CSV table of C-alpha atoms in Angstrom, one decimal:
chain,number,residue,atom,x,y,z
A,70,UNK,CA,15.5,2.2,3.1
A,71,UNK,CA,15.4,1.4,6.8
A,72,UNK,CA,13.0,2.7,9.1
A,73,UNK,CA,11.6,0.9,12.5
A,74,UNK,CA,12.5,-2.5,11.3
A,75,UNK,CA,11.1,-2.5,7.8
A,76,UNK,CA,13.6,-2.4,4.4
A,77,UNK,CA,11.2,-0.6,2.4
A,78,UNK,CA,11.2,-0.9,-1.6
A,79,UNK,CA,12.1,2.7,-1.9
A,80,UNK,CA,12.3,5.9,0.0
A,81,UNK,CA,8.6,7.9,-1.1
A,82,UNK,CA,7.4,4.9,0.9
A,83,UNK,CA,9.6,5.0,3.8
A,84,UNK,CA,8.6,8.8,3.9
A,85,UNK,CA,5.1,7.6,3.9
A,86,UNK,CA,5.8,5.6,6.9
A,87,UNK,CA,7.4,8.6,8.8
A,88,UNK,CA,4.3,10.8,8.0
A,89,UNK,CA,1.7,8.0,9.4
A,90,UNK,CA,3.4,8.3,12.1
A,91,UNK,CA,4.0,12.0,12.3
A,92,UNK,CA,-0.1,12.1,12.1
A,93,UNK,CA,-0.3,9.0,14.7
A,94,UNK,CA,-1.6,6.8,11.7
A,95,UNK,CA,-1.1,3.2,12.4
A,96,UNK,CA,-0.2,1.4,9.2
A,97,UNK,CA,1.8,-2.3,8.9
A,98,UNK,CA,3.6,-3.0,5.6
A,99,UNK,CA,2.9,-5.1,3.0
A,100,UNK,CA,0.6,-6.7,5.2
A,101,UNK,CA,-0.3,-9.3,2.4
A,102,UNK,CA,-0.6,-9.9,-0.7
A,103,UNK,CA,-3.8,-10.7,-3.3
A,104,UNK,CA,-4.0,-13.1,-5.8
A,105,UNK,CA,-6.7,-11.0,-8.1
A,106,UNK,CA,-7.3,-14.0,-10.8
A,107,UNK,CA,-7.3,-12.1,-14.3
A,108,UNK,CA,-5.6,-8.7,-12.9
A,109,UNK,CA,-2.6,-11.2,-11.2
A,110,UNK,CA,-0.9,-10.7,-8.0
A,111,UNK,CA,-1.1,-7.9,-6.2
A,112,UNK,CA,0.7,-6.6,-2.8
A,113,UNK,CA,-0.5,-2.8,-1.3
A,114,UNK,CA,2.2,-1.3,0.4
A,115,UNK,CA,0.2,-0.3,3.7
A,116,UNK,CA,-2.7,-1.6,5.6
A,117,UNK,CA,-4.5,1.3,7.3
A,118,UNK,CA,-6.0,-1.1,10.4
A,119,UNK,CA,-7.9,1.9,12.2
A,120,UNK,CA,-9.5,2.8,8.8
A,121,UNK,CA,-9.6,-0.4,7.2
A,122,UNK,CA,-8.1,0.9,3.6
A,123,UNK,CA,-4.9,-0.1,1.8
A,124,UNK,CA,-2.5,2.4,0.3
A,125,UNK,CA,0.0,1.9,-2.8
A,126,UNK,CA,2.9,4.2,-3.3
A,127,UNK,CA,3.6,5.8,-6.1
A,128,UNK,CA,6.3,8.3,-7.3
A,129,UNK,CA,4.0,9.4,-10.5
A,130,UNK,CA,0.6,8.4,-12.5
A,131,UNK,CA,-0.1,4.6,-11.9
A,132,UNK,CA,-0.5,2.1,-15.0
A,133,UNK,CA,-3.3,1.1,-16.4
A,134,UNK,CA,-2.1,-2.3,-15.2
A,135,UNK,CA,-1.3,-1.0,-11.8
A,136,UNK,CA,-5.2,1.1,-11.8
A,137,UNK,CA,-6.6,-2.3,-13.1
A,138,UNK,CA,-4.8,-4.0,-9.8
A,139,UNK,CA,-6.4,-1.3,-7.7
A,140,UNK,CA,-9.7,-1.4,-8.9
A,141,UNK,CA,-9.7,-5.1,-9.1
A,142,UNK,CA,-8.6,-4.9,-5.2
A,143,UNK,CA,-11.5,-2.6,-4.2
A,144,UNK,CA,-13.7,-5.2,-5.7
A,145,UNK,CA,-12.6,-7.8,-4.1
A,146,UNK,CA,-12.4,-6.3,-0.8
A,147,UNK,CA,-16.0,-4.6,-1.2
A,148,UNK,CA,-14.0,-1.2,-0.7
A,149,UNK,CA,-14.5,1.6,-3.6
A,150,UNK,CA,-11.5,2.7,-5.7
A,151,UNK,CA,-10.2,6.1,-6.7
């Protein structure tokens, strides 16, 4: 899906993007990726610059390997996970 020069990897994230902006949230996607050693690589869709948090989209309950990304994330970054 197409919206303001990104080809986003499916449209719940695209809709995401739209609603950032309907709440004047900046956001930049996939920003960059992690390599997070044991819990592999790892590359949030948005990067919240004006609240300094990354967001993953998902259409339903993550995976442990997906929560396991996250947490390992937060770690890294000295952020907390939820």
């Amino acid at each position: 899906t197409l919206y303001k020069g990104h080809r986003f990897r499916s449209r719940l994230e695209a809709r995401w993007a739209v609603i950032f902006d309907a709440l004047g949230v900046v956001w930049e996607y996939e920003k960059e990726g992690f390599n997070l050693g044991e819990a592999g690589w790892y590359l949030p869709d948005f990067w919240l610059p004006e609240h300094h948090c990354w967001i993953e989209i998902k259409g339903g309950k993550p995976t442990r390997e997906e929560e396991n990304k996250a947490a390992a994330l937060a770690q890294a970054s000295g952020s907390k996970s939820a």
